[in-house]
mmCIF file of C-alpha atoms and ligand atoms in Angstrom:
data_model
loop_
_atom_site.group_PDB
_atom_site.id
_atom_site.type_symbol
_atom_site.label_atom_id
_atom_site.label_comp_id
_atom_site.label_asym_id
_atom_site.label_seq_id
_atom_site.Cartn_x
_atom_site.Cartn_y
_atom_site.Cartn_z
ATOM 1 C CA MET A 1390 11.945 -10.010 -9.144
ATOM 2 C CA PRO A 1391 12.515 -11.448 -5.646
ATOM 3 C CA TYR A 1392 9.089 -10.279 -4.453
ATOM 4 C CA CYS A 1393 5.571 -10.851 -5.676
ATOM 5 C CA VAL A 1394 2.153 -9.314 -4.976
ATOM 6 C CA ARG A 1395 -1.109 -11.246 -4.663
ATOM 7 C CA PRO A 1396 -4.507 -10.827 -2.947
ATOM 8 C CA MET A 1397 -4.457 -11.219 0.845
ATOM 9 C CA ARG A 1398 -5.903 -14.497 2.147
ATOM 10 C CA ASN A 1399 -7.187 -15.497 5.573
ATOM 11 C CA GLU A 1400 -4.033 -17.503 6.272
ATOM 12 C CA ASP A 1401 -1.980 -14.273 5.893
ATOM 13 C CA VAL A 1402 -3.758 -12.486 8.732
ATOM 14 C CA GLY A 1403 -1.212 -13.536 11.418
ATOM 15 C CA GLN A 1404 1.785 -12.151 9.526
ATOM 16 C CA VAL A 1405 -0.134 -9.094 8.343
ATOM 17 C CA THR A 1406 -1.154 -8.282 11.925
ATOM 18 C CA GLU A 1407 2.493 -8.617 12.980
ATOM 19 C CA ILE A 1408 3.557 -6.124 10.261
ATOM 20 C CA ASP A 1409 0.681 -3.798 11.181
ATOM 21 C CA GLN A 1410 1.673 -3.797 14.855
ATOM 22 C CA GLU A 1411 5.313 -3.152 14.037
ATOM 23 C CA ALA A 1412 4.343 -0.242 11.763
ATOM 24 C CA PHE A 1413 1.517 1.245 13.856
ATOM 25 C CA PRO A 1414 2.224 0.312 17.498
ATOM 26 C CA THR A 1415 0.034 3.082 18.929
ATOM 27 C CA MET A 1416 -3.101 2.411 16.865
ATOM 28 C CA TRP A 1417 -6.096 1.579 19.046
ATOM 29 C CA PRO A 1418 -8.186 -0.403 18.468
ATOM 30 C CA PRO A 1419 -5.792 -2.515 16.362
ATOM 31 C CA ALA A 1420 -6.894 -3.275 12.812
ATOM 32 C CA ASN A 1421 -8.921 -6.448 12.340
ATOM 33 C CA TYR A 1422 -7.853 -7.907 8.988
ATOM 34 C CA GLU A 1423 -10.104 -10.946 9.197
ATOM 35 C CA ARG A 1424 -13.050 -8.580 9.309
ATOM 36 C CA GLU A 1425 -11.577 -6.412 6.534
ATOM 37 C CA LEU A 1426 -11.262 -9.479 4.278
ATOM 38 C CA GLY A 1427 -14.951 -10.123 4.752
ATOM 39 C CA THR A 1428 -15.874 -6.591 3.692
ATOM 40 C CA LYS A 1429 -17.115 -6.380 0.111
ATOM 41 C CA LEU A 1430 -15.708 -2.901 -0.517
ATOM 42 C CA ALA A 1431 -12.243 -3.799 0.762
ATOM 43 C CA HIS A 1432 -9.357 -4.960 -1.452
ATOM 44 C CA TYR A 1433 -6.200 -6.135 0.292
ATOM 45 C CA ILE A 1434 -2.945 -7.373 -1.175
ATOM 46 C CA VAL A 1435 0.303 -8.734 0.237
ATOM 47 C CA ALA A 1436 3.897 -8.722 -0.996
ATOM 48 C CA HIS A 1437 5.821 -11.902 -0.293
ATOM 49 C CA GLU A 1438 9.273 -13.235 -0.930
ATOM 50 C CA VAL A 1439 9.755 -15.461 -3.948
ATOM 51 C CA LYS A 1440 12.276 -18.195 -3.295
ATOM 52 C CA ASN A 1441 12.676 -19.156 -6.958
ATOM 53 C CA PRO A 1442 12.436 -15.930 -8.992
ATOM 54 C CA GLY A 1443 11.584 -16.861 -12.556
ATOM 55 C CA GLY A 1444 9.983 -20.068 -11.317
ATOM 56 C CA GLY A 1445 6.611 -18.771 -12.426
ATOM 57 C CA LYS A 1446 3.363 -20.012 -11.026
ATOM 58 C CA ALA A 1447 4.835 -22.582 -8.645
ATOM 59 C CA SER A 1448 5.829 -19.856 -6.184
ATOM 60 C CA GLU A 1449 2.323 -18.405 -6.325
ATOM 61 C CA THR A 1450 0.807 -21.573 -4.952
ATOM 62 C CA ASN A 1451 3.434 -22.231 -2.276
ATOM 63 C CA ARG A 1452 2.187 -22.253 1.292
ATOM 64 C CA GLY A 1453 4.158 -20.704 4.136
ATOM 65 C CA GLN A 1454 5.140 -17.633 2.131
ATOM 66 C CA TYR A 1455 7.025 -14.960 4.043
ATOM 67 C CA ILE A 1456 4.899 -11.810 3.868
ATOM 68 C CA ILE A 1457 6.967 -8.634 3.817
ATOM 69 C CA GLY A 1458 4.305 -6.006 3.277
ATOM 70 C CA PHE A 1459 0.629 -5.422 2.690
ATOM 71 C CA ALA A 1460 -1.750 -2.713 1.567
ATOM 72 C CA GLY A 1461 -5.435 -2.183 1.093
ATOM 73 C CA PHE A 1462 -8.113 0.186 -0.077
ATOM 74 C CA TRP A 1463 -11.857 0.560 -0.005
ATOM 75 C CA MET A 1464 -13.526 1.061 -3.354
ATOM 76 C CA MET A 1465 -16.456 3.459 -3.093
ATOM 77 C CA ALA A 1466 -18.015 4.392 -6.440
ATOM 78 C CA SER A 1467 -14.989 5.574 -8.433
ATOM 79 C CA GLU A 1468 -12.891 6.432 -5.365
ATOM 80 C CA ALA A 1469 -10.202 4.087 -4.057
ATOM 81 C CA HIS A 1470 -9.536 5.126 -0.472
ATOM 82 C CA ILE A 1471 -6.236 3.641 0.721
ATOM 83 C CA THR A 1472 -6.697 2.378 4.276
ATOM 84 C CA ASN A 1473 -3.227 1.026 4.869
ATOM 85 C CA ILE A 1474 0.179 0.220 3.471
ATOM 86 C CA ALA A 1475 3.108 -1.150 5.453
ATOM 87 C CA VAL A 1476 6.387 -2.932 4.841
ATOM 88 C CA ARG A 1477 8.442 -4.852 7.425
ATOM 89 C CA LYS A 1478 11.141 -2.575 8.869
ATOM 90 C CA SER A 1479 13.771 -5.099 7.767
ATOM 91 C CA HIS A 1480 12.635 -4.763 4.130
ATOM 92 C CA ARG A 1481 12.053 -1.022 3.718
ATOM 93 C CA ARG A 1482 13.705 1.176 1.080
ATOM 94 C CA ARG A 1483 13.855 -1.653 -1.469
ATOM 95 C CA GLY A 1484 10.898 -0.586 -3.595
ATOM 96 C CA ILE A 1485 8.322 -2.839 -1.931
ATOM 97 C CA GLY A 1486 6.064 0.031 -0.808
ATOM 98 C CA GLU A 1487 6.168 1.253 -4.379
ATOM 99 C CA MET A 1488 5.321 -2.209 -5.710
ATOM 100 C CA LEU A 1489 2.286 -2.331 -3.411
ATOM 101 C CA LEU A 1490 1.135 1.154 -4.426
ATOM 102 C CA ILE A 1491 1.493 0.344 -8.150
ATOM 103 C CA SER A 1492 -0.551 -2.845 -7.635
ATOM 104 C CA MET A 1493 -3.291 -0.937 -5.810
ATOM 105 C CA ILE A 1494 -3.503 1.710 -8.537
ATOM 106 C CA ASP A 1495 -3.684 -1.004 -11.229
ATOM 107 C CA LEU A 1496 -6.410 -2.841 -9.318
ATOM 108 C CA ALA A 1497 -8.352 0.373 -8.678
ATOM 109 C CA LEU A 1498 -8.219 1.099 -12.422
ATOM 110 C CA LYS A 1499 -9.550 -2.367 -13.231
ATOM 111 C CA LEU A 1500 -12.411 -1.751 -10.812
ATOM 112 C CA GLY A 1501 -13.314 1.484 -12.604
ATOM 113 C CA GLY A 1502 -11.535 3.834 -10.183
ATOM 114 C CA HIS A 1503 -10.648 7.387 -11.049
ATOM 115 C CA LEU A 1504 -9.639 8.925 -7.747
ATOM 116 C CA VAL A 1505 -7.172 7.658 -5.119
ATOM 117 C CA THR A 1506 -7.427 9.250 -1.666
ATOM 118 C CA LEU A 1507 -5.885 8.673 1.752
ATOM 119 C CA GLU A 1508 -4.945 10.233 5.065
ATOM 120 C CA VAL A 1509 -1.347 10.335 6.261
ATOM 121 C CA ARG A 1510 0.187 11.627 9.477
ATOM 122 C CA ALA A 1511 1.741 15.060 9.092
ATOM 123 C CA SER A 1512 5.004 13.637 10.536
ATOM 124 C CA ASN A 1513 5.145 10.612 8.213
ATOM 125 C CA THR A 1514 7.600 11.918 5.657
ATOM 126 C CA ALA A 1515 8.495 8.434 4.328
ATOM 127 C CA ALA A 1516 4.917 7.650 3.304
ATOM 128 C CA GLN A 1517 4.398 11.182 2.001
ATOM 129 C CA GLY A 1518 7.501 10.741 -0.201
ATOM 130 C CA LEU A 1519 6.038 7.557 -1.653
ATOM 131 C CA TYR A 1520 2.607 9.102 -2.312
ATOM 132 C CA ARG A 1521 3.993 12.292 -3.844
ATOM 133 C CA LYS A 1522 6.155 10.255 -6.205
ATOM 134 C CA TYR A 1523 2.873 8.792 -7.517
ATOM 135 C CA GLY A 1524 1.145 12.124 -7.930
ATOM 136 C CA LEU A 1525 -0.870 12.234 -4.723
ATOM 137 C CA ASN A 1526 -1.058 15.817 -3.525
ATOM 138 C CA GLN A 1527 -2.418 17.501 -0.423
ATOM 139 C CA LEU A 1528 -6.099 18.447 -0.634
ATOM 140 C CA HIS A 1529 -6.522 19.648 2.928
ATOM 141 C CA ILE A 1530 -5.603 19.003 6.575
ATOM 142 C CA ARG A 1531 -7.738 17.200 9.189
ATOM 143 C CA ARG A 1532 -6.707 18.757 12.484
ATOM 144 C CA GLY A 1533 -6.170 16.370 15.414
ATOM 145 C CA TYR A 1534 -7.347 13.416 13.304
ATOM 146 C CA TYR A 1535 -5.203 10.746 15.030
ATOM 147 C CA THR A 1536 -6.601 9.883 18.428
ATOM 148 C CA ASP A 1537 -3.349 8.598 19.997
ATOM 149 C CA ASN A 1538 -1.450 11.907 19.842
ATOM 150 C CA LYS A 1539 -3.960 14.300 18.236
ATOM 151 C CA GLU A 1540 -1.675 14.636 15.228
ATOM 152 C CA ASN A 1541 -2.990 16.269 12.068
ATOM 153 C CA ALA A 1542 -3.744 14.188 8.988
ATOM 154 C CA LEU A 1543 -2.920 15.363 5.498
ATOM 155 C CA VAL A 1544 -5.643 14.342 3.079
ATOM 156 C CA LEU A 1545 -4.049 13.446 -0.242
ATOM 157 C CA ALA A 1546 -5.628 12.771 -3.623
ATOM 158 C CA ASN A 1547 -4.413 12.421 -7.161
ATOM 159 C CA GLN A 1548 -5.572 13.578 -10.535
ATOM 160 C CA ASP A 1549 -7.710 11.069 -12.481
ATOM 161 C CA ILE A 1550 -5.739 7.785 -12.565
ATOM 162 C CA ALA A 1551 -7.449 6.877 -15.843
ATOM 163 C CA SER A 1552 -6.324 10.083 -17.555
ATOM 164 C CA PRO A 1553 -3.673 9.817 -20.296
ATOM 165 C CA ALA A 1554 -1.382 12.156 -18.347
ATOM 166 C CA PHE A 1555 -1.480 9.990 -15.222
ATOM 167 C CA GLN A 1556 -1.173 6.782 -17.248
ATOM 168 C CA GLN A 1557 1.925 8.122 -18.960
ATOM 169 C CA ARG A 1558 3.506 9.053 -15.637
ATOM 170 C CA LEU A 1559 2.563 5.650 -14.184
ATOM 171 C CA GLU A 1560 4.139 3.769 -17.093
ATOM 172 C CA TRP A 1561 7.333 5.746 -16.672
ATOM 173 C CA LEU A 1562 7.395 5.066 -12.914
ATOM 174 C CA LYS A 1563 6.684 1.349 -13.418
ATOM 175 C CA GLU A 1564 9.516 1.101 -15.909
ATOM 176 C CA ALA A 1565 11.939 2.837 -13.532
ATOM 177 C CA HIS A 1566 10.740 0.601 -10.670
ATOM 178 C CA ALA A 1567 11.160 -2.599 -12.711
ATOM 179 C CA ARG A 1568 14.725 -1.589 -13.586
ATOM 180 C CA ARG A 1569 15.673 -1.915 -9.890
ATOM 181 C CA TRP A 1570 15.558 -5.710 -10.183
ATOM 182 C CA ARG A 1571 17.009 -6.187 -13.633
HETATM 183 C C1 COA B 1426 5.744 4.071 3.839
HETATM 184 C C2 COA B 1426 6.337 2.697 3.572
HETATM 185 C C3 COA B 1426 5.217 1.722 3.246
HETATM 186 C C4 COA B 1426 7.297 2.809 2.357
HETATM 187 O O1 COA B 1426 7.719 1.501 2.022
HETATM 188 P P1 COA B 1426 9.170 1.222 1.407
HETATM 189 O O2 COA B 1426 9.137 -0.154 0.853
HETATM 190 O O3 COA B 1426 10.222 1.495 2.398
HETATM 191 O O4 COA B 1426 9.249 2.320 0.261
HETATM 192 P P2 COA B 1426 10.001 2.212 -1.133
HETATM 193 O O5 COA B 1426 11.348 1.636 -0.943
HETATM 194 O O6 COA B 1426 9.109 1.565 -2.136
HETATM 195 O O7 COA B 1426 10.161 3.767 -1.489
HETATM 196 C C5 COA B 1426 9.403 4.388 -2.523
HETATM 197 C C6 COA B 1426 9.501 5.876 -2.374
HETATM 198 O O8 COA B 1426 8.960 6.299 -1.132
HETATM 199 C C7 COA B 1426 9.718 7.383 -0.591
HETATM 200 N N1 COA B 1426 10.315 6.963 0.672
HETATM 201 C C8 COA B 1426 10.276 5.721 1.217
HETATM 202 N N2 COA B 1426 10.884 5.731 2.428
HETATM 203 C C9 COA B 1426 11.318 6.986 2.632
HETATM 204 C C10 COA B 1426 12.013 7.612 3.699
HETATM 205 N N3 COA B 1426 12.380 6.928 4.804
HETATM 206 N N4 COA B 1426 12.257 8.937 3.614
HETATM 207 C C11 COA B 1426 11.890 9.639 2.525
HETATM 208 N N5 COA B 1426 11.231 9.087 1.452
HETATM 209 C C12 COA B 1426 10.959 7.781 1.520
HETATM 210 C C13 COA B 1426 10.774 7.720 -1.637
HETATM 211 O O9 COA B 1426 10.198 8.689 -2.506
HETATM 212 C C14 COA B 1426 10.933 6.397 -2.373
HETATM 213 O O10 COA B 1426 11.339 6.559 -3.694
HETATM 214 P P3 COA B 1426 12.930 6.429 -4.045
HETATM 215 O O11 COA B 1426 13.292 5.002 -3.759
HETATM 216 O O12 COA B 1426 12.977 6.775 -5.493
HETATM 217 O O13 COA B 1426 13.637 7.403 -3.133
HETATM 218 C C15 COA B 1426 7.186 2.211 4.779
HETATM 219 O O14 COA B 1426 8.059 3.242 5.188
HETATM 220 C C16 COA B 1426 6.349 1.779 5.979
HETATM 221 O O15 COA B 1426 5.909 0.637 6.072
HETATM 222 N N6 COA B 1426 6.118 2.711 6.921
HETATM 223 C C17 COA B 1426 5.319 2.392 8.119
HETATM 224 C C18 COA B 1426 3.848 2.287 7.788
HETATM 225 C C19 COA B 1426 3.307 3.606 7.248
HETATM 226 O O16 COA B 1426 3.652 4.679 7.725
HETATM 227 N N7 COA B 1426 2.409 3.508 6.267
HETATM 228 C C20 COA B 1426 1.771 4.643 5.655
HETATM 229 C C21 COA B 1426 0.474 4.909 6.324
HETATM 230 S S1 COA B 1426 -0.365 6.297 5.585
#
């Protein structure tokens, strides 16, 4: 696989902020990822390019990795609330958003999560497509939630991610996703 996911580190904050600003240019105040990394409840990951696919651990320890996407959630009791997910425009539609979402669900499961929730702009059909593929469905609407343009937010949640039915669906999706790079 030409891309890899790992926990976000302080040295990634510059590139992550660049991706955030490209993806969410109207967000004010801008996200502060240094502060997020210092928050106990927060779990952030990045996807980066792997120059030597199959090279194993060496690529994991390389410095100067090119970050192509990131995502994060806050773990509160058994709820993983996704705060953000973004992929560089130049790298979209290659399965990287999906790779990040799979990694977050796996991590949330390890942390004892059952529920995944998030808000998404009503106009953001790309993100909604990704979430729906992974079983996140609309719970309700928060009217005028986004302060920049008063757009509505759809609140999405899934069924229990630890349930056998969800696990089966997830395995199937992971398998289909992995086939993209074989
Ligand atoms: C949402 C986002 C992270 C998706 O990342 P991506 O790497 O392009 O997505 P993937 O290639 O992994 O696509 C996975 C699925 O998402 C859906 N999807 C992604 N982009 C889509 C688009 N432009 N239109 C419709 N569906 C789309 C599809 O269901 C796709 O599955 P498929 O490949 O079987 O069709 C990316 O568009 C992005 O960074 N957007 C800006 C930031 C943002 O809006 N984040 C969400 C905040 S709530």
